[in-house]
Amino acid sequence: MPEENNRGTSTLPTPEKTGYGPVFAVREFRAVFLAHALSLLGVVVSEIALTVLVYEMTGSPLLSALVFALGFLPYLVGGTLLSGVADRFPPRRVLVVCDLVCAGCAALMALPATPVAALLVLRCVIAAVSPVFSGTRMATLTDILGDGDLFVLGRSLLRIVSQSAVLVGFGLGGVLLTVVSPRGALAVTLGTFLASALLLRLGTRRRPARAGGGTLVRYSLSGARQVLADRRIRALLLLMWVPPMFVVAPEALAAAYADEIGVGTAWIGLLMCAMPVGTIAGELYAGAALSPAARSRIVLPLAGAGLLPLLLYPLHPGLGWILLVLVLAGSAGAYTLGLDRWFVDAVPEELRGRAMTVHTAGLMTIQGVGMALAGAAAEFWAVSTVVGGVGVLGTVCCVLLAVEVRRTGGAREDEGKAPAKGRGTRAAKGANIEARDGADHDMTGR
């Protein structure tokens, strides 16, 4: 089939009112949405199954924990050295190949003869491919939905699926392991990746690569340098990364906090679920009830104040109040809808795939760093003190970043105006830019 040069969105429904309905009216998005849900299910099940399998084979808690750690570490490598894949090759081909690579890794993991060392290496391969997949999918959404409000709502729906996976995915994986062996669960993962690849291959159009030239690594690093060298884009990326770095602390320390206040292990699950519940609720409300202009206006206030509820931790309130604190902190993630729009407006089209891959890699890496730092701090201070300190330090950092974002472009009040097409990053500086995902908080990486 010949390449289609039409990236236009003239056939897309224009949402006359806010809400998610017009997004689902786009056939290609429905395929991407379902493929995302399937591949995410595969990632979650593989993480649980692989953790159990490694522990059964070695009896080592350290090696079992490495399964999760290795879900973070390769992101930085894949997101920098391989980010050029997202712009250099046709996006549909990239998405399908990434799913097939993950399916191949799952198939090898499911083999009875695969040793522990190989299991960990294969886990690294999936993690290295994930930022390329996610960045390409984000950039492809602008092809499918345009770079306006439909894109913002489409990104929101994918994040809601990711947060929902945090709530139900591990539970479903646990139930699955009562029926089949860990390697049998990995075979299920193989099926979800293959189904995702098939949906993307048959349900999305073929589009040409955005740009390309030189060796892949040089092209990737060049894109990363361009992204990070631009003051406006750099400020937006930091506002996407920094709040999640701090907000993961209560979840990372949930077990230690439950022990500190003397509640049973059953409460740990509630402590870990409260924030995702708040994130989903905030995301749904902002997407369904707020106009694009309103989403733009709440970006900087929510980003700056979203960590303030954590200041209640050192006051040792009741557990019910702590759950409310976590729900409120999660709901502040609604600022991400407006920030998405700013980001896609600031990045030139030929750089979008690489920029969004760098964003995904940075987000996952910095969340891993945040978890590690919170755990290290809790070795010396009480968990309640650490979380309160995170609230103070995080708020200061986020307010400073909000000021920097405003200086580099600010929020545009007249949201109804269409952004200039083909605008470069230099032209975007100082211009009136429409309002945006700092807090994807997508721990699965998909």
CSV table of C-alpha atoms in Angstrom, one decimal:
chain,number,residue,atom,x,y,z
A,1,MET,CA,0.0,0.0,0.0
A,2,PRO,CA,1.5,3.4,-0.9
A,3,GLU,CA,2.5,5.8,1.8
A,4,GLU,CA,-0.2,8.3,2.8
A,5,ASN,CA,1.1,11.9,3.1
A,6,ASN,CA,-2.2,13.1,4.5
A,7,ARG,CA,-1.6,13.9,8.2
A,8,GLY,CA,-4.6,16.2,8.2
A,9,THR,CA,-7.5,16.1,10.5
A,10,SER,CA,-10.2,17.6,8.3
A,11,THR,CA,-12.4,14.5,8.7
A,12,LEU,CA,-12.2,14.5,12.4
A,13,PRO,CA,-15.2,15.5,14.4
A,14,THR,CA,-14.8,18.9,16.0
A,15,PRO,CA,-16.0,18.8,19.6
A,16,GLU,CA,-18.6,21.5,20.1
A,17,LYS,CA,-18.8,20.7,23.8
A,18,THR,CA,-16.3,19.2,26.2
A,19,GLY,CA,-16.3,15.5,26.9
A,20,TYR,CA,-14.8,12.3,25.7
A,21,GLY,CA,-17.5,11.3,23.2
A,22,PRO,CA,-15.9,12.9,20.1
A,23,VAL,CA,-12.6,11.1,20.7
A,24,PHE,CA,-14.3,7.7,20.6
A,25,ALA,CA,-16.0,8.7,17.4
A,26,VAL,CA,-12.6,8.5,15.7
A,27,ARG,CA,-12.1,5.0,14.4
A,28,GLU,CA,-8.3,4.9,14.5
A,29,PHE,CA,-8.3,6.1,18.1
A,30,ARG,CA,-10.6,3.3,19.1
A,31,ALA,CA,-8.0,0.8,17.8
A,32,VAL,CA,-5.2,2.6,19.6
A,33,PHE,CA,-7.2,2.7,22.8
A,34,LEU,CA,-8.0,-1.0,22.8
A,35,ALA,CA,-4.4,-1.9,21.8
A,36,HIS,CA,-3.2,0.2,24.7
A,37,ALA,CA,-5.4,-1.6,27.1
A,38,LEU,CA,-4.3,-5.0,25.8
A,39,SER,CA,-0.6,-4.3,25.9
A,40,LEU,CA,-0.9,-2.7,29.3
A,41,LEU,CA,-2.6,-5.8,30.6
A,42,GLY,CA,0.4,-7.8,29.1
A,43,VAL,CA,2.9,-5.6,30.9
A,44,VAL,CA,1.1,-5.8,34.3
A,45,VAL,CA,0.7,-9.6,34.1
A,46,SER,CA,4.3,-10.1,33.0
A,47,GLU,CA,5.6,-8.1,35.9
A,48,ILE,CA,3.6,-10.1,38.5
A,49,ALA,CA,4.3,-13.5,36.8
A,50,LEU,CA,8.0,-12.7,36.4
A,51,THR,CA,8.4,-11.6,40.0
A,52,VAL,CA,6.8,-14.8,41.3
A,53,LEU,CA,8.7,-17.0,38.8
A,54,VAL,CA,12.1,-15.5,39.8
A,55,TYR,CA,11.4,-15.9,43.5
A,56,GLU,CA,10.3,-19.5,42.9
A,57,MET,CA,13.5,-20.2,41.0
A,58,THR,CA,15.9,-18.5,43.4
A,59,GLY,CA,14.2,-17.9,46.7
A,60,SER,CA,15.9,-14.4,46.6
A,61,PRO,CA,13.8,-11.4,47.5
A,62,LEU,CA,16.5,-9.2,46.0
A,63,LEU,CA,16.3,-10.8,42.6
A,64,SER,CA,12.6,-10.8,42.7
A,65,ALA,CA,12.6,-7.1,43.5
A,66,LEU,CA,15.0,-6.5,40.6
A,67,VAL,CA,12.1,-7.5,38.2
A,68,PHE,CA,10.4,-4.2,39.1
A,69,ALA,CA,13.6,-2.2,39.3
A,70,LEU,CA,14.6,-3.3,35.8
A,71,GLY,CA,11.3,-1.9,34.6
A,72,PHE,CA,12.7,1.6,35.3
A,73,LEU,CA,16.5,1.5,34.6
A,74,PRO,CA,16.5,0.8,30.8
A,75,TYR,CA,14.1,3.7,30.2
A,76,LEU,CA,16.9,6.2,30.2
A,77,VAL,CA,18.9,4.2,27.6
A,78,GLY,CA,15.9,3.4,25.4
A,79,GLY,CA,14.5,6.9,25.6
A,80,THR,CA,17.7,8.6,24.5
A,81,LEU,CA,19.7,6.3,22.3
A,82,LEU,CA,16.6,4.9,20.5
A,83,SER,CA,14.3,8.0,20.5
A,84,GLY,CA,15.0,8.6,16.9
A,85,VAL,CA,13.1,5.5,15.9
A,86,ALA,CA,9.9,7.4,16.6
A,87,ASP,CA,10.5,10.0,13.9
A,88,ARG,CA,12.8,8.1,11.5
A,89,PHE,CA,10.4,5.3,10.6
A,90,PRO,CA,6.7,5.1,9.7
A,91,PRO,CA,4.9,5.2,13.1
A,92,ARG,CA,2.6,2.3,12.5
A,93,ARG,CA,5.6,0.1,11.7
A,94,VAL,CA,7.3,1.2,14.8
A,95,LEU,CA,4.3,0.4,17.0
A,96,VAL,CA,3.7,-3.0,15.5
A,97,VAL,CA,7.4,-4.0,15.7
A,98,CYS,CA,7.7,-2.9,19.3
A,99,ASP,CA,4.7,-5.1,20.2
A,100,LEU,CA,6.2,-8.0,18.3
A,101,VAL,CA,9.5,-7.5,20.1
A,102,CYS,CA,7.7,-7.6,23.5
A,103,ALA,CA,5.7,-10.7,22.3
A,104,GLY,CA,9.0,-12.4,21.4
A,105,CYS,CA,10.5,-11.6,24.8
A,106,ALA,CA,7.3,-13.0,26.5
A,107,ALA,CA,7.5,-16.1,24.5
A,108,LEU,CA,11.1,-16.7,25.5
A,109,MET,CA,10.3,-16.0,29.2
A,110,ALA,CA,7.5,-18.6,29.0
A,111,LEU,CA,9.9,-21.4,27.9
A,112,PRO,CA,10.8,-23.8,30.8
A,113,ALA,CA,14.5,-23.8,29.9
A,114,THR,CA,15.0,-20.0,30.2
A,115,PRO,CA,17.3,-19.3,33.1
A,116,VAL,CA,17.0,-16.4,35.6
A,117,ALA,CA,19.7,-14.3,34.0
A,118,ALA,CA,18.0,-14.5,30.7
A,119,LEU,CA,14.6,-13.6,32.3
A,120,LEU,CA,16.1,-10.4,33.7
A,121,VAL,CA,17.7,-9.5,30.4
A,122,LEU,CA,14.5,-10.0,28.5
A,123,ARG,CA,12.8,-7.8,31.1
A,124,CYS,CA,15.3,-5.1,30.3
A,125,VAL,CA,14.6,-5.4,26.6
A,126,ILE,CA,10.9,-4.9,27.1
A,127,ALA,CA,11.7,-1.8,29.3
A,128,ALA,CA,14.0,-0.4,26.7
A,129,VAL,CA,11.4,-0.8,24.0
A,130,SER,CA,8.6,0.8,26.1
A,131,PRO,CA,9.6,4.5,25.8
A,132,VAL,CA,10.0,4.1,22.0
A,133,PHE,CA,6.5,2.6,21.8
A,134,SER,CA,5.0,5.2,24.1
A,135,GLY,CA,6.7,8.2,22.5
A,136,THR,CA,5.6,7.0,19.0
A,137,ARG,CA,2.1,6.4,20.1
A,138,MET,CA,1.9,9.9,21.6
A,139,ALA,CA,3.2,11.5,18.4
A,140,THR,CA,0.8,9.3,16.4
A,141,LEU,CA,-2.1,10.7,18.4
A,142,THR,CA,-1.5,14.1,16.9
A,143,ASP,CA,-1.8,12.5,13.4
A,144,ILE,CA,-5.0,10.8,14.4
A,145,LEU,CA,-6.7,13.4,16.5
A,146,GLY,CA,-4.9,16.6,15.5
A,147,ASP,CA,-3.0,18.8,18.0
A,148,GLY,CA,-6.0,20.4,19.6
A,149,ASP,CA,-8.5,19.4,22.2
A,150,LEU,CA,-9.1,15.9,20.8
A,151,PHE,CA,-5.4,15.1,21.4
A,152,VAL,CA,-5.6,16.3,25.0
A,153,LEU,CA,-8.7,14.1,25.6
A,154,GLY,CA,-7.2,11.1,23.9
A,155,ARG,CA,-4.0,11.4,26.0
A,156,SER,CA,-6.3,11.7,29.0
A,157,LEU,CA,-8.1,8.5,28.2
A,158,LEU,CA,-4.8,6.5,27.8
A,159,ARG,CA,-3.7,7.8,31.2
A,160,ILE,CA,-6.9,6.8,32.8
A,161,VAL,CA,-6.4,3.3,31.5
A,162,SER,CA,-2.9,3.3,32.9
A,163,GLN,CA,-4.1,4.4,36.3
A,164,SER,CA,-6.9,1.9,36.3
A,165,ALA,CA,-4.3,-0.8,35.6
A,166,VAL,CA,-2.6,0.2,38.9
A,167,LEU,CA,-5.9,-0.4,40.7
A,168,VAL,CA,-7.1,-3.6,39.1
A,169,GLY,CA,-4.2,-5.0,37.1
A,170,PHE,CA,-2.2,-6.5,40.0
A,171,GLY,CA,-5.4,-8.0,41.5
A,172,LEU,CA,-6.3,-9.7,38.2
A,173,GLY,CA,-2.7,-10.9,37.8
A,174,GLY,CA,-2.9,-12.5,41.2
A,175,VAL,CA,-6.1,-14.2,40.4
A,176,LEU,CA,-4.7,-15.5,37.1
A,177,LEU,CA,-1.7,-17.0,39.0
A,178,THR,CA,-4.1,-19.1,41.1
A,179,VAL,CA,-5.3,-20.7,37.8
A,180,VAL,CA,-2.1,-21.0,35.8
A,181,SER,CA,1.6,-21.2,36.5
A,182,PRO,CA,3.8,-18.1,36.2
A,183,ARG,CA,5.1,-19.3,32.8
A,184,GLY,CA,1.5,-19.9,31.8
A,185,ALA,CA,0.7,-16.3,32.7
A,186,LEU,CA,3.6,-15.2,30.5
A,187,ALA,CA,2.0,-17.1,27.7
A,188,VAL,CA,-1.1,-15.0,28.3
A,189,THR,CA,1.1,-11.9,28.0
A,190,LEU,CA,2.3,-13.2,24.7
A,191,GLY,CA,-1.3,-13.2,23.4
A,192,THR,CA,-2.0,-9.7,24.6
A,193,PHE,CA,1.0,-8.3,22.8
A,194,LEU,CA,0.2,-10.1,19.6
A,195,ALA,CA,-3.4,-8.9,19.8
A,196,SER,CA,-2.2,-5.3,20.3
A,197,ALA,CA,0.1,-5.6,17.3
A,198,LEU,CA,-2.8,-6.9,15.1
A,199,LEU,CA,-5.1,-4.1,16.2
A,200,LEU,CA,-2.5,-1.4,15.4
A,201,ARG,CA,-1.7,-3.0,12.0
A,202,LEU,CA,-5.3,-3.3,10.9
A,203,GLY,CA,-6.9,-0.4,12.7
A,204,THR,CA,-4.5,2.5,11.9
A,205,ARG,CA,-3.4,4.0,8.7
A,206,ARG,CA,0.1,3.9,7.3
A,207,ARG,CA,1.8,7.3,7.6
A,208,PRO,CA,5.3,8.3,6.4
A,209,ALA,CA,8.2,9.0,8.8
A,210,ARG,CA,8.5,12.5,10.0
A,211,ALA,CA,12.2,13.0,9.4
A,212,GLY,CA,15.5,11.1,9.4
A,213,GLY,CA,19.2,11.2,8.5
A,214,GLY,CA,22.5,10.0,9.9
A,215,THR,CA,23.0,7.1,12.2
A,216,LEU,CA,20.2,6.2,14.6
A,217,VAL,CA,22.1,7.0,17.8
A,218,ARG,CA,23.4,10.3,16.5
A,219,TYR,CA,19.9,11.2,15.2
A,220,SER,CA,18.4,10.3,18.6
A,221,LEU,CA,20.9,12.2,20.7
A,222,SER,CA,20.6,15.2,18.4
A,223,GLY,CA,16.8,15.2,19.0
A,224,ALA,CA,17.3,14.9,22.7
A,225,ARG,CA,19.7,17.9,22.7
A,226,GLN,CA,17.3,20.0,20.6
A,227,VAL,CA,14.5,19.2,23.1
A,228,LEU,CA,16.5,20.0,26.2
A,229,ALA,CA,18.2,23.0,24.8
A,230,ASP,CA,15.0,24.9,24.1
A,231,ARG,CA,14.0,26.8,27.2
A,232,ARG,CA,10.3,26.6,26.7
A,233,ILE,CA,10.2,22.8,26.0
A,234,ARG,CA,12.7,22.2,28.8
A,235,ALA,CA,10.4,24.0,31.3
A,236,LEU,CA,7.4,22.1,30.1
A,237,LEU,CA,9.2,18.8,30.4
A,238,LEU,CA,10.3,19.6,34.0
A,239,LEU,CA,6.8,20.5,34.9
A,240,MET,CA,5.8,17.1,33.6
A,241,TRP,CA,8.5,15.3,35.5
A,242,VAL,CA,9.0,16.9,38.8
A,243,PRO,CA,5.6,16.6,40.4
A,244,PRO,CA,5.5,12.9,39.8
A,245,MET,CA,9.0,12.5,41.3
A,246,PHE,CA,7.7,13.8,44.6
A,247,VAL,CA,4.1,12.4,44.5
A,248,VAL,CA,5.3,8.8,44.4
A,249,ALA,CA,6.8,9.1,47.9
A,250,PRO,CA,3.6,8.1,49.8
A,251,GLU,CA,3.0,5.1,47.6
A,252,ALA,CA,6.7,4.0,47.8
A,253,LEU,CA,6.5,4.2,51.6
A,254,ALA,CA,3.0,2.9,52.1
A,255,ALA,CA,4.1,-0.4,53.7
A,256,ALA,CA,6.5,1.5,56.0
A,257,TYR,CA,3.9,4.0,56.9
A,258,ALA,CA,1.3,1.3,57.7
A,259,ASP,CA,3.9,-0.2,60.1
A,260,GLU,CA,4.6,3.2,61.6
A,261,ILE,CA,1.0,3.9,62.5
A,262,GLY,CA,0.3,0.3,63.6
A,263,VAL,CA,-2.3,-0.7,61.1
A,264,GLY,CA,-2.6,-4.1,59.4
A,265,THR,CA,-1.3,-5.1,56.0
A,266,ALA,CA,-4.8,-4.9,54.6
A,267,TRP,CA,-4.6,-1.1,54.8
A,268,ILE,CA,-1.5,-1.0,52.6
A,269,GLY,CA,-3.6,-1.7,49.6
A,270,LEU,CA,-5.9,1.2,50.4
A,271,LEU,CA,-2.9,3.5,50.9
A,272,MET,CA,-1.6,2.5,47.5
A,273,CYS,CA,-5.0,2.8,45.7
A,274,ALA,CA,-6.1,6.1,47.1
A,275,MET,CA,-3.9,8.3,44.9
A,276,PRO,CA,-4.8,6.5,41.6
A,277,VAL,CA,-8.5,6.9,42.6
A,278,GLY,CA,-7.9,10.6,43.0
A,279,THR,CA,-6.0,10.8,39.7
A,280,ILE,CA,-8.7,9.1,37.7
A,281,ALA,CA,-11.4,11.2,39.3
A,282,GLY,CA,-9.5,14.4,38.6
A,283,GLU,CA,-8.7,13.4,35.0
A,284,LEU,CA,-12.3,12.4,34.3
A,285,TYR,CA,-13.7,15.6,35.7
A,286,ALA,CA,-11.3,17.9,33.9
A,287,GLY,CA,-11.9,16.1,30.6
A,288,ALA,CA,-15.6,15.8,30.8
A,289,ALA,CA,-16.7,19.0,32.6
A,290,LEU,CA,-14.1,21.6,31.9
A,291,SER,CA,-13.6,23.6,28.7
A,292,PRO,CA,-10.1,23.8,27.0
A,293,ALA,CA,-9.8,27.3,28.4
A,294,ALA,CA,-10.5,26.2,31.9
A,295,ARG,CA,-8.0,23.3,31.6
A,296,SER,CA,-5.5,25.9,30.6
A,297,ARG,CA,-6.1,28.1,33.6
A,298,ILE,CA,-5.8,25.3,36.2
A,299,VAL,CA,-2.4,24.1,34.9
A,300,LEU,CA,-0.1,26.3,36.9
A,301,PRO,CA,-2.2,26.6,40.1
A,302,LEU,CA,-2.7,22.8,40.4
A,303,ALA,CA,0.9,22.0,39.5
A,304,GLY,CA,2.2,24.5,42.1
A,305,ALA,CA,-0.2,23.4,44.9
A,306,GLY,CA,-0.8,19.8,44.2
A,307,LEU,CA,1.7,18.5,46.8
A,308,LEU,CA,0.4,20.7,49.7
A,309,PRO,CA,-2.0,18.0,51.0
A,310,LEU,CA,1.1,15.9,51.9
A,311,LEU,CA,1.9,18.5,54.6
A,312,LEU,CA,-0.8,16.9,56.8
A,313,TYR,CA,1.3,13.7,57.3
A,314,PRO,CA,3.6,15.1,60.1
A,315,LEU,CA,0.5,16.1,62.0
A,316,HIS,CA,-0.5,12.4,62.4
A,317,PRO,CA,-4.2,12.6,61.5
A,318,GLY,CA,-6.4,9.6,61.4
A,319,LEU,CA,-6.0,7.1,58.6
A,320,GLY,CA,-9.2,8.4,57.0
A,321,TRP,CA,-7.7,11.8,56.7
A,322,ILE,CA,-4.5,10.4,55.1
A,323,LEU,CA,-6.6,8.6,52.5
A,324,LEU,CA,-8.3,11.9,51.7
A,325,VAL,CA,-4.9,13.6,51.5
A,326,LEU,CA,-3.8,11.0,48.9
A,327,VAL,CA,-7.0,11.3,46.9
A,328,LEU,CA,-6.5,15.1,46.8
A,329,ALA,CA,-2.9,14.8,45.8
A,330,GLY,CA,-3.8,12.4,43.0
A,331,SER,CA,-6.7,14.7,41.8
A,332,ALA,CA,-4.2,17.5,41.2
A,333,GLY,CA,-2.9,15.4,38.3
A,334,ALA,CA,-5.8,17.1,36.3
A,335,TYR,CA,-3.3,19.8,35.4
A,336,THR,CA,-1.8,17.4,32.9
A,337,LEU,CA,-4.6,17.9,30.4
A,338,GLY,CA,-3.7,21.5,29.8
A,339,LEU,CA,0.0,20.9,29.9
A,340,ASP,CA,-0.3,18.3,27.1
A,341,ARG,CA,-1.6,21.0,24.8
A,342,TRP,CA,1.2,23.4,25.6
A,343,PHE,CA,3.8,20.7,25.0
A,344,VAL,CA,2.5,19.6,21.6
A,345,ASP,CA,2.2,23.2,20.5
A,346,ALA,CA,5.8,24.0,21.6
A,347,VAL,CA,7.4,21.0,19.8
A,348,PRO,CA,7.9,21.2,16.0
A,349,GLU,CA,6.2,18.3,14.1
A,350,GLU,CA,9.5,16.8,12.9
A,351,LEU,CA,10.7,16.6,16.5
A,352,ARG,CA,7.5,15.3,18.1
A,353,GLY,CA,8.4,11.6,18.2
A,354,ARG,CA,11.8,12.1,19.8
A,355,ALA,CA,10.5,14.7,22.2
A,356,MET,CA,7.7,12.5,23.4
A,357,THR,CA,10.0,9.5,23.8
A,358,VAL,CA,12.4,11.7,25.8
A,359,HIS,CA,9.4,12.8,27.9
A,360,THR,CA,8.3,9.2,28.6
A,361,ALA,CA,11.8,8.0,29.4
A,362,GLY,CA,12.4,11.0,31.8
A,363,LEU,CA,9.1,10.5,33.5
A,364,MET,CA,9.7,6.8,34.3
A,365,THR,CA,13.3,7.4,35.3
A,366,ILE,CA,12.6,10.3,37.6
A,367,GLN,CA,9.8,8.4,39.3
A,368,GLY,CA,12.3,5.6,40.0
A,369,VAL,CA,14.7,8.2,41.4
A,370,GLY,CA,11.9,9.6,43.6
A,371,MET,CA,11.1,6.2,45.0
A,372,ALA,CA,14.7,5.5,45.8
A,373,LEU,CA,15.3,8.8,47.5
A,374,ALA,CA,12.1,8.6,49.6
A,375,GLY,CA,13.2,5.1,50.7
A,376,ALA,CA,16.7,6.3,51.6
A,377,ALA,CA,15.3,9.2,53.6
A,378,ALA,CA,13.0,6.9,55.5
A,379,GLU,CA,16.0,5.0,56.8
A,380,PHE,CA,16.9,8.1,58.9
A,381,TRP,CA,13.5,9.8,59.6
A,382,ALA,CA,10.0,8.8,60.3
A,383,VAL,CA,7.9,8.2,57.2
A,384,SER,CA,5.4,10.9,58.2
A,385,THR,CA,8.3,13.4,58.4
A,386,VAL,CA,9.7,12.3,55.1
A,387,VAL,CA,6.4,12.6,53.3
A,388,GLY,CA,5.8,16.0,54.9
A,389,GLY,CA,9.3,17.1,53.8
A,390,VAL,CA,8.5,15.9,50.3
A,391,GLY,CA,5.4,18.1,50.3
A,392,VAL,CA,7.4,21.2,51.3
A,393,LEU,CA,10.4,20.6,49.0
A,394,GLY,CA,8.2,19.5,46.1
A,395,THR,CA,5.9,22.5,46.4
A,396,VAL,CA,8.9,24.9,46.3
A,397,CYS,CA,10.3,23.2,43.2
A,398,CYS,CA,6.9,23.1,41.5
A,399,VAL,CA,6.1,26.7,42.2
A,400,LEU,CA,9.5,27.7,40.7
A,401,LEU,CA,8.8,25.6,37.6
A,402,ALA,CA,5.4,27.2,37.2
A,403,VAL,CA,7.0,30.6,37.3
A,404,GLU,CA,9.5,29.5,34.6
A,405,VAL,CA,6.7,28.1,32.4
A,406,ARG,CA,4.8,31.3,32.6
A,407,ARG,CA,7.9,33.3,31.7
A,408,THR,CA,8.6,31.2,28.7
A,409,GLY,CA,5.1,31.5,27.2
A,410,GLY,CA,2.4,31.5,29.8
A,411,ALA,CA,-1.1,30.3,29.5
A,412,ARG,CA,-3.3,31.6,26.7
A,413,GLU,CA,-6.6,32.9,27.8
A,414,ASP,CA,-8.3,32.9,24.4
A,415,GLU,CA,-8.3,29.2,24.1
A,416,GLY,CA,-10.6,29.2,21.1
A,417,LYS,CA,-8.0,30.4,18.7
A,418,ALA,CA,-6.3,27.7,16.6
A,419,PRO,CA,-2.5,27.3,17.1
A,420,ALA,CA,-0.3,28.2,14.2
A,421,LYS,CA,0.6,25.2,12.2
A,422,GLY,CA,4.2,24.1,11.6
A,423,ARG,CA,5.4,26.5,14.2
A,424,GLY,CA,9.0,26.0,15.3
A,425,THR,CA,10.2,26.1,18.9
A,426,ARG,CA,11.8,29.5,18.5
A,427,ALA,CA,8.6,31.0,17.2
A,428,ALA,CA,6.7,29.4,20.1
A,429,LYS,CA,8.9,31.3,22.6
A,430,GLY,CA,7.2,34.3,24.0
A,431,ALA,CA,4.1,33.7,21.9
A,432,ASN,CA,0.6,33.1,23.3
A,433,ILE,CA,0.5,29.3,23.5
A,434,GLU,CA,-2.5,27.3,24.3
A,435,ALA,CA,-2.9,25.6,27.5
A,436,ARG,CA,-1.2,21.5,29.4
A,437,ASP,CA,1.0,15.9,31.5
A,438,GLY,CA,3.3,16.2,34.1
A,439,ALA,CA,1.8,13.6,36.2
A,440,ASP,CA,1.3,10.6,33.9
A,441,HIS,CA,2.4,8.6,36.8
A,442,ASP,CA,2.3,5.7,34.5
A,443,MET,CA,4.2,3.2,36.5
A,444,THR,CA,3.8,0.5,33.9
A,445,GLY,CA,5.5,2.5,31.2
A,446,ARG,CA,2.8,1.8,28.7
